[in-house]
Every structure is written in structure tokens, then in C-alpha cells.
JSON list of C-alpha atoms in Angstrom, two decimals:
[
{"chain": "A", "resi": 1, "resn": "ALA", "atom": "CA", "xyz": [9.62, -30.49, -19.59]},
{"chain": "A", "resi": 2, "resn": "PHE", "atom": "CA", "xyz": [10.83, -32.37, -22.56]},
{"chain": "A", "resi": 3, "resn": "ALA", "atom": "CA", "xyz": [11.60, -29.26, -24.48]},
{"chain": "A", "resi": 4, "resn": "GLU", "atom": "CA", "xyz": [13.54, -27.23, -21.38]},
{"chain": "A", "resi": 5, "resn": "VAL", "atom": "CA", "xyz": [15.20, -30.54, -19.66]},
{"chain": "A", "resi": 6, "resn": "PRO", "atom": "CA", "xyz": [16.58, -32.40, -22.25]},
{"chain": "A", "resi": 7, "resn": "ASP", "atom": "CA", "xyz": [17.80, -35.66, -20.35]},
{"chain": "A", "resi": 8, "resn": "ILE", "atom": "CA", "xyz": [14.75, -35.87, -18.47]},
{"chain": "A", "resi": 9, "resn": "ALA", "atom": "CA", "xyz": [12.74, -39.21, -16.58]},
{"chain": "A", "resi": 10, "resn": "LEU", "atom": "CA", "xyz": [9.44, -40.79, -15.75]},
{"chain": "A", "resi": 11, "resn": "VAL", "atom": "CA", "xyz": [9.84, -41.65, -12.60]},
{"chain": "A", "resi": 12, "resn": "SER", "atom": "CA", "xyz": [6.02, -44.52, -12.58]},
{"chain": "A", "resi": 13, "resn": "SER", "atom": "CA", "xyz": [5.01, -47.34, -9.96]},
{"chain": "A", "resi": 14, "resn": "PHE", "atom": "CA", "xyz": [2.74, -47.81, -12.56]},
{"chain": "A", "resi": 15, "resn": "GLY", "atom": "CA", "xyz": [-0.14, -47.53, -10.17]},
{"chain": "A", "resi": 16, "resn": "ALA", "atom": "CA", "xyz": [-3.70, -47.02, -9.42]},
{"chain": "A", "resi": 17, "resn": "ASP", "atom": "CA", "xyz": [-3.56, -43.81, -11.96]},
{"chain": "A", "resi": 18, "resn": "SER", "atom": "CA", "xyz": [-0.04, -43.83, -13.44]},
{"chain": "A", "resi": 19, "resn": "VAL", "atom": "CA", "xyz": [-1.91, -44.30, -16.64]},
{"chain": "A", "resi": 20, "resn": "VAL", "atom": "CA", "xyz": [-2.78, -41.19, -16.84]},
{"chain": "A", "resi": 21, "resn": "LEU", "atom": "CA", "xyz": [0.70, -39.44, -16.83]},
{"chain": "A", "resi": 22, "resn": "LEU", "atom": "CA", "xyz": [1.95, -42.04, -19.10]},
{"chain": "A", "resi": 23, "resn": "GLN", "atom": "CA", "xyz": [-0.50, -41.78, -21.97]},
{"chain": "A", "resi": 24, "resn": "LEU", "atom": "CA", "xyz": [-0.34, -37.47, -21.30]},
{"chain": "A", "resi": 25, "resn": "ALA", "atom": "CA", "xyz": [4.04, -38.47, -22.29]},
{"chain": "A", "resi": 26, "resn": "ALA", "atom": "CA", "xyz": [3.51, -41.24, -24.32]},
{"chain": "A", "resi": 27, "resn": "ARG", "atom": "CA", "xyz": [1.86, -38.53, -26.52]},
{"chain": "A", "resi": 28, "resn": "ILE", "atom": "CA", "xyz": [4.42, -36.56, -26.89]},
{"chain": "A", "resi": 29, "resn": "LYS", "atom": "CA", "xyz": [8.00, -38.83, -26.27]},
{"chain": "A", "resi": 30, "resn": "PRO", "atom": "CA", "xyz": [7.08, -42.43, -26.47]},
{"chain": "A", "resi": 31, "resn": "ASP", "atom": "CA", "xyz": [10.93, -43.38, -26.15]},
{"chain": "A", "resi": 32, "resn": "VAL", "atom": "CA", "xyz": [10.60, -41.22, -22.81]},
{"chain": "A", "resi": 33, "resn": "PRO", "atom": "CA", "xyz": [13.16, -43.16, -19.78]},
{"chain": "A", "resi": 34, "resn": "VAL", "atom": "CA", "xyz": [10.76, -44.65, -18.09]},
{"chain": "A", "resi": 35, "resn": "LEU", "atom": "CA", "xyz": [11.95, -45.44, -14.22]},
{"chain": "A", "resi": 36, "resn": "PHE", "atom": "CA", "xyz": [9.93, -48.67, -12.71]},
{"chain": "A", "resi": 37, "resn": "VAL", "atom": "CA", "xyz": [10.91, -49.29, -8.89]},
{"chain": "A", "resi": 38, "resn": "ASP", "atom": "CA", "xyz": [10.94, -53.70, -9.10]},
{"chain": "A", "resi": 39, "resn": "THR", "atom": "CA", "xyz": [11.00, -53.63, -5.48]},
{"chain": "A", "resi": 40, "resn": "GLU", "atom": "CA", "xyz": [10.50, -57.44, -6.01]},
{"chain": "A", "resi": 41, "resn": "MET", "atom": "CA", "xyz": [7.46, -57.20, -3.15]},
{"chain": "A", "resi": 42, "resn": "LEU", "atom": "CA", "xyz": [4.94, -56.02, -5.61]},
{"chain": "A", "resi": 43, "resn": "PHE", "atom": "CA", "xyz": [2.40, -57.65, -7.10]},
{"chain": "A", "resi": 44, "resn": "ASP", "atom": "CA", "xyz": [1.89, -60.23, -10.32]},
{"chain": "A", "resi": 45, "resn": "GLU", "atom": "CA", "xyz": [-0.93, -58.14, -11.31]},
{"chain": "A", "resi": 46, "resn": "THR", "atom": "CA", "xyz": [1.20, -54.74, -10.47]},
{"chain": "A", "resi": 47, "resn": "LEU", "atom": "CA", "xyz": [4.28, -56.42, -12.65]},
{"chain": "A", "resi": 48, "resn": "GLN", "atom": "CA", "xyz": [1.61, -57.48, -15.75]},
{"chain": "A", "resi": 49, "resn": "HIS", "atom": "CA", "xyz": [-0.06, -54.02, -15.56]},
{"chain": "A", "resi": 50, "resn": "GLN", "atom": "CA", "xyz": [3.26, -52.56, -15.77]},
{"chain": "A", "resi": 51, "resn": "ARG", "atom": "CA", "xyz": [4.28, -54.33, -19.49]},
{"chain": "A", "resi": 52, "resn": "ARG", "atom": "CA", "xyz": [0.27, -54.13, -20.76]},
{"chain": "A", "resi": 53, "resn": "VAL", "atom": "CA", "xyz": [0.69, -50.76, -19.99]},
{"chain": "A", "resi": 54, "resn": "ALA", "atom": "CA", "xyz": [3.55, -49.93, -21.74]},
{"chain": "A", "resi": 55, "resn": "GLU", "atom": "CA", "xyz": [3.09, -52.28, -24.52]},
{"chain": "A", "resi": 56, "resn": "LEU", "atom": "CA", "xyz": [-0.65, -50.32, -24.43]},
{"chain": "A", "resi": 57, "resn": "LEU", "atom": "CA", "xyz": [0.80, -46.79, -25.17]},
{"chain": "A", "resi": 58, "resn": "GLY", "atom": "CA", "xyz": [3.74, -47.44, -27.04]},
{"chain": "A", "resi": 59, "resn": "LEU", "atom": "CA", "xyz": [6.34, -46.65, -24.43]},
{"chain": "A", "resi": 60, "resn": "THR", "atom": "CA", "xyz": [9.69, -47.86, -25.56]},
{"chain": "A", "resi": 61, "resn": "ASN", "atom": "CA", "xyz": [12.36, -47.37, -23.13]},
{"chain": "A", "resi": 62, "resn": "VAL", "atom": "CA", "xyz": [11.37, -48.40, -20.11]},
{"chain": "A", "resi": 63, "resn": "HIS", "atom": "CA", "xyz": [13.63, -49.15, -17.06]},
{"chain": "A", "resi": 64, "resn": "VAL", "atom": "CA", "xyz": [12.68, -51.45, -14.59]},
{"chain": "A", "resi": 65, "resn": "ILE", "atom": "CA", "xyz": [14.93, -50.76, -11.61]},
{"chain": "A", "resi": 66, "resn": "ARG", "atom": "CA", "xyz": [15.26, -53.43, -9.01]},
{"chain": "A", "resi": 67, "resn": "ALA", "atom": "CA", "xyz": [18.47, -52.95, -5.63]},
{"chain": "A", "resi": 68, "resn": "LYS", "atom": "CA", "xyz": [21.05, -54.17, -5.66]},
{"chain": "A", "resi": 69, "resn": "ASN", "atom": "CA", "xyz": [22.16, -57.22, -2.66]},
{"chain": "A", "resi": 70, "resn": "THR", "atom": "CA", "xyz": [18.44, -57.22, -0.90]},
{"chain": "A", "resi": 71, "resn": "SER", "atom": "CA", "xyz": [19.73, -60.74, 0.63]},
{"chain": "A", "resi": 72, "resn": "ALA", "atom": "CA", "xyz": [22.81, -59.27, 1.81]},
{"chain": "A", "resi": 73, "resn": "GLN", "atom": "CA", "xyz": [20.11, -56.85, 4.02]},
{"chain": "A", "resi": 74, "resn": "ASP", "atom": "CA", "xyz": [17.04, -58.39, 4.31]},
{"chain": "A", "resi": 75, "resn": "PRO", "atom": "CA", "xyz": [17.44, -61.74, 3.94]},
{"chain": "A", "resi": 76, "resn": "ASP", "atom": "CA", "xyz": [13.98, -63.33, 4.30]},
{"chain": "A", "resi": 77, "resn": "GLY", "atom": "CA", "xyz": [12.49, -60.67, 2.91]},
{"chain": "A", "resi": 78, "resn": "THR", "atom": "CA", "xyz": [10.48, -59.45, 6.09]},
{"chain": "A", "resi": 79, "resn": "LEU", "atom": "CA", "xyz": [12.65, -56.32, 6.37]},
{"chain": "A", "resi": 80, "resn": "HIS", "atom": "CA", "xyz": [9.35, -54.04, 5.49]},
{"chain": "A", "resi": 81, "resn": "LYS", "atom": "CA", "xyz": [7.76, -55.67, 9.01]},
{"chain": "A", "resi": 82, "resn": "THR", "atom": "CA", "xyz": [10.38, -54.56, 10.87]},
{"chain": "A", "resi": 83, "resn": "ASP", "atom": "CA", "xyz": [11.41, -51.25, 10.12]},
{"chain": "A", "resi": 84, "resn": "THR", "atom": "CA", "xyz": [9.88, -49.32, 7.01]},
{"chain": "A", "resi": 85, "resn": "ASN", "atom": "CA", "xyz": [12.07, -46.46, 6.51]},
{"chain": "A", "resi": 86, "resn": "ALA", "atom": "CA", "xyz": [15.51, -49.66, 5.99]},
{"chain": "A", "resi": 87, "resn": "CYS", "atom": "CA", "xyz": [12.56, -51.47, 3.55]},
{"chain": "A", "resi": 88, "resn": "CYS", "atom": "CA", "xyz": [11.58, -48.12, 1.85]},
{"chain": "A", "resi": 89, "resn": "ALA", "atom": "CA", "xyz": [15.17, -46.50, 1.64]},
{"chain": "A", "resi": 90, "resn": "LEU", "atom": "CA", "xyz": [16.81, -50.63, 0.24]},
{"chain": "A", "resi": 91, "resn": "ARG", "atom": "CA", "xyz": [14.07, -51.55, -2.22]},
{"chain": "A", "resi": 92, "resn": "LYS", "atom": "CA", "xyz": [12.74, -47.93, -3.30]},
{"chain": "A", "resi": 93, "resn": "SER", "atom": "CA", "xyz": [14.91, -45.30, -3.01]},
{"chain": "A", "resi": 94, "resn": "ILE", "atom": "CA", "xyz": [18.06, -45.58, -3.43]},
{"chain": "A", "resi": 95, "resn": "PRO", "atom": "CA", "xyz": [17.94, -47.78, -6.51]},
{"chain": "A", "resi": 96, "resn": "LEU", "atom": "CA", "xyz": [15.81, -44.82, -7.55]},
{"chain": "A", "resi": 97, "resn": "ASP", "atom": "CA", "xyz": [18.97, -42.35, -6.79]},
{"chain": "A", "resi": 98, "resn": "HIS", "atom": "CA", "xyz": [21.41, -44.17, -8.48]},
{"chain": "A", "resi": 99, "resn": "ALA", "atom": "CA", "xyz": [18.88, -44.60, -12.06]},
{"chain": "A", "resi": 100, "resn": "LEU", "atom": "CA", "xyz": [18.31, -41.13, -11.74]},
{"chain": "A", "resi": 101, "resn": "GLN", "atom": "CA", "xyz": [21.86, -40.32, -11.25]},
{"chain": "A", "resi": 102, "resn": "GLY", "atom": "CA", "xyz": [22.93, -38.72, -14.93]},
{"chain": "A", "resi": 103, "resn": "PHE", "atom": "CA", "xyz": [19.57, -37.15, -15.55]},
{"chain": "A", "resi": 104, "resn": "ASP", "atom": "CA", "xyz": [18.83, -33.46, -15.54]},
{"chain": "A", "resi": 105, "resn": "GLY", "atom": "CA", "xyz": [15.22, -33.80, -14.46]},
{"chain": "A", "resi": 106, "resn": "TRP", "atom": "CA", "xyz": [12.38, -36.00, -13.93]},
{"chain": "A", "resi": 107, "resn": "ILE", "atom": "CA", "xyz": [9.19, -36.42, -13.97]},
{"chain": "A", "resi": 108, "resn": "THR", "atom": "CA", "xyz": [6.38, -37.41, -11.27]},
{"chain": "A", "resi": 109, "resn": "GLY", "atom": "CA", "xyz": [3.25, -38.26, -10.83]},
{"chain": "A", "resi": 110, "resn": "ARG", "atom": "CA", "xyz": [2.78, -36.90, -7.43]},
{"chain": "A", "resi": 111, "resn": "LYS", "atom": "CA", "xyz": [-0.60, -34.63, -6.91]},
{"chain": "A", "resi": 112, "resn": "ARG", "atom": "CA", "xyz": [-1.83, -31.88, -3.95]},
{"chain": "A", "resi": 113, "resn": "TYR", "atom": "CA", "xyz": [-4.92, -33.85, -3.00]},
{"chain": "A", "resi": 114, "resn": "GLN", "atom": "CA", "xyz": [-2.48, -36.67, -1.82]},
{"chain": "A", "resi": 115, "resn": "GLY", "atom": "CA", "xyz": [-2.28, -34.64, 1.00]},
{"chain": "A", "resi": 116, "resn": "GLY", "atom": "CA", "xyz": [1.05, -34.14, 3.64]},
{"chain": "A", "resi": 117, "resn": "ALA", "atom": "CA", "xyz": [4.57, -32.19, 2.10]},
{"chain": "A", "resi": 118, "resn": "ARG", "atom": "CA", "xyz": [2.10, -32.31, -1.70]},
{"chain": "A", "resi": 119, "resn": "ALA", "atom": "CA", "xyz": [-0.60, -30.20, -0.24]},
{"chain": "A", "resi": 120, "resn": "THR", "atom": "CA", "xyz": [1.28, -27.05, -1.37]},
{"chain": "A", "resi": 121, "resn": "LEU", "atom": "CA", "xyz": [3.54, -28.31, -4.30]},
{"chain": "A", "resi": 122, "resn": "ASP", "atom": "CA", "xyz": [4.42, -26.98, -7.42]},
{"chain": "A", "resi": 123, "resn": "PHE", "atom": "CA", "xyz": [4.55, -28.28, -11.03]},
{"chain": "A", "resi": 124, "resn": "PHE", "atom": "CA", "xyz": [8.31, -27.76, -11.21]},
{"chain": "A", "resi": 125, "resn": "GLU", "atom": "CA", "xyz": [10.73, -27.69, -8.14]},
{"chain": "A", "resi": 126, "resn": "ILE", "atom": "CA", "xyz": [14.61, -27.86, -8.02]},
{"chain": "A", "resi": 127, "resn": "GLU", "atom": "CA", "xyz": [15.83, -30.78, -5.72]},
{"chain": "A", "resi": 128, "resn": "THR", "atom": "CA", "xyz": [18.12, -28.78, -3.39]},
{"chain": "A", "resi": 129, "resn": "ALA", "atom": "CA", "xyz": [20.66, -32.11, -2.86]},
{"chain": "A", "resi": 130, "resn": "THR", "atom": "CA", "xyz": [21.48, -32.17, -6.57]},
{"chain": "A", "resi": 131, "resn": "GLY", "atom": "CA", "xyz": [20.04, -29.60, -8.43]},
{"chain": "A", "resi": 132, "resn": "ARG", "atom": "CA", "xyz": [17.87, -31.50, -10.94]},
{"chain": "A", "resi": 133, "resn": "MET", "atom": "CA", "xyz": [14.67, -30.11, -11.94]},
{"chain": "A", "resi": 134, "resn": "LYS", "atom": "CA", "xyz": [11.68, -31.95, -10.88]},
{"chain": "A", "resi": 135, "resn": "VAL", "atom": "CA", "xyz": [8.50, -31.76, -12.81]},
{"chain": "A", "resi": 136, "resn": "ASN", "atom": "CA", "xyz": [4.83, -32.43, -11.23]},
{"chain": "A", "resi": 137, "resn": "PRO", "atom": "CA", "xyz": [2.44, -31.78, -14.07]},
{"chain": "A", "resi": 138, "resn": "LEU", "atom": "CA", "xyz": [-0.64, -33.79, -12.16]},
{"chain": "A", "resi": 139, "resn": "ALA", "atom": "CA", "xyz": [0.25, -31.17, -9.09]},
{"chain": "A", "resi": 140, "resn": "HIS", "atom": "CA", "xyz": [-3.04, -29.76, -9.34]},
{"chain": "A", "resi": 141, "resn": "TRP", "atom": "CA", "xyz": [-5.79, -32.60, -10.19]},
{"chain": "A", "resi": 142, "resn": "GLU", "atom": "CA", "xyz": [-8.06, -33.74, -8.33]},
{"chain": "A", "resi": 143, "resn": "PRO", "atom": "CA", "xyz": [-9.20, -36.96, -8.17]},
{"chain": "A", "resi": 144, "resn": "GLY", "atom": "CA", "xyz": [-11.84, -37.17, -10.19]},
{"chain": "A", "resi": 145, "resn": "ASP", "atom": "CA", "xyz": [-9.67, -35.58, -12.76]},
{"chain": "A", "resi": 146, "resn": "VAL", "atom": "CA", "xyz": [-7.78, -38.55, -13.01]},
{"chain": "A", "resi": 147, "resn": "GLN", "atom": "CA", "xyz": [-10.54, -40.30, -13.10]},
{"chain": "A", "resi": 148, "resn": "GLU", "atom": "CA", "xyz": [-12.27, -38.79, -15.92]},
{"chain": "A", "resi": 149, "resn": "TYR", "atom": "CA", "xyz": [-9.43, -38.68, -17.64]},
{"chain": "A", "resi": 150, "resn": "MET", "atom": "CA", "xyz": [-9.02, -42.50, -17.64]},
{"chain": "A", "resi": 151, "resn": "ILE", "atom": "CA", "xyz": [-12.12, -42.75, -18.70]},
{"chain": "A", "resi": 152, "resn": "GLU", "atom": "CA", "xyz": [-12.55, -40.01, -21.25]},
{"chain": "A", "resi": 153, "resn": "ASN", "atom": "CA", "xyz": [-9.37, -41.50, -23.07]},
{"chain": "A", "resi": 154, "resn": "ARG", "atom": "CA", "xyz": [-11.02, -44.88, -22.44]},
{"chain": "A", "resi": 155, "resn": "LEU", "atom": "CA", "xyz": [-7.44, -46.45, -19.98]},
{"chain": "A", "resi": 156, "resn": "PRO", "atom": "CA", "xyz": [-7.02, -49.63, -18.26]},
{"chain": "A", "resi": 157, "resn": "ARG", "atom": "CA", "xyz": [-7.35, -50.10, -14.59]},
{"chain": "A", "resi": 158, "resn": "HIS", "atom": "CA", "xyz": [-4.77, -51.57, -12.45]},
{"chain": "A", "resi": 159, "resn": "PRO", "atom": "CA", "xyz": [-6.88, -55.01, -11.36]},
{"chain": "A", "resi": 160, "resn": "LEU", "atom": "CA", "xyz": [-6.38, -54.80, -8.10]},
{"chain": "A", "resi": 161, "resn": "VAL", "atom": "CA", "xyz": [-8.17, -51.10, -7.84]},
{"chain": "A", "resi": 162, "resn": "ALA", "atom": "CA", "xyz": [-10.68, -52.98, -10.40]},
{"chain": "A", "resi": 163, "resn": "ARG", "atom": "CA", "xyz": [-10.79, -55.71, -7.65]},
{"chain": "A", "resi": 164, "resn": "GLY", "atom": "CA", "xyz": [-12.06, -52.72, -4.96]},
{"chain": "A", "resi": 165, "resn": "TYR", "atom": "CA", "xyz": [-8.50, -53.91, -3.34]},
{"chain": "A", "resi": 166, "resn": "PRO", "atom": "CA", "xyz": [-7.98, -50.57, -1.21]},
{"chain": "A", "resi": 167, "resn": "SER", "atom": "CA", "xyz": [-3.93, -50.16, -1.64]},
{"chain": "A", "resi": 168, "resn": "ILE", "atom": "CA", "xyz": [-1.76, -51.58, -4.48]},
{"chain": "A", "resi": 169, "resn": "GLY", "atom": "CA", "xyz": [1.61, -50.42, -3.42]},
{"chain": "A", "resi": 170, "resn": "CYS", "atom": "CA", "xyz": [4.08, -52.53, -1.62]},
{"chain": "A", "resi": 171, "resn": "ALA", "atom": "CA", "xyz": [7.11, -52.62, 1.08]}
]
């Protein structure tokens, strides 16, 4: 993907198993632009994990993306309780779409086992609306593959997963 798509970014949540894709990319291109969407509703542990992993892997081009002017549309920070789709658009989708402008492609950590529309995921896709290449290098990985890779490569676990939290996402 790095050779074929000259201007490509890696999008990462720095979530439970994100360290796998981040390490694979860092081994090849430590200066790959990594786009991390901070919804401003993330757990402190996720923000600390993001900084720790970026430093550990030697990622030199991490961009923290935040929504602009959330106070106008979500003044008290509770939009996720009344309209999750609007909250997701405001805090994730719109900022990510804006951050991806200017890139010819992006790398995701999406996997088939995550279900739904991802069940038939291919390694490469072309986004209809933008013509941008979307690369899914872990599309065919299974949960056991991810865990085995993390163990074999002594990669750090997200602190909330290590404590047994079932989900580390946010609104």
C-alpha cells in the first residue's frame, strides 16, 4: 500500500488491538501519517495509551484530530445520550473526513470478524464518493491471530482491556 498509494494515512483509534496494525506500519514506514480522532469523550487511559504506543513504536507523524466547535452543537456533552448518530457525525465522521482530505488513500484496522458490513471486507476498496483507496490489511485476521501477534511481539495491551473492561470505545 505504501508503494502503490503515495499519499496514504493510517487511521487508528488506539483501541484494544490497534497496536498490531500500528506496529506493522511502523516497521515499514514510521513516518506514516497516523490519524487519531479524539472525540473529547475518550477515557484518560486511551489518551495515555495513544501517547505510549506512538512513542514505543517510534511513530513520528501522529495527528490528533478533534471536532471543531462542538460546544455549539453539543454544549453540555450529552448529545451521545439523545442522538448517537449525530454525536458520531459531529465528533468522529466529520473530523475524520476533513482530516482525510488531501490523502489518496487510508489504512484501516477493520476485520471481517467484526461482522455486519465488514463480513465481506476485502483488502482493497475504492470509496465511491471520493475515489480514495481504502486498505484493510487485517481484513482476514481472526481474533486469535490478533492476540497471538500481540503476545509474540510483546505489544502492550490497552489498559482498560487489561483490567477487563468489555469496551473501550466512546461516543
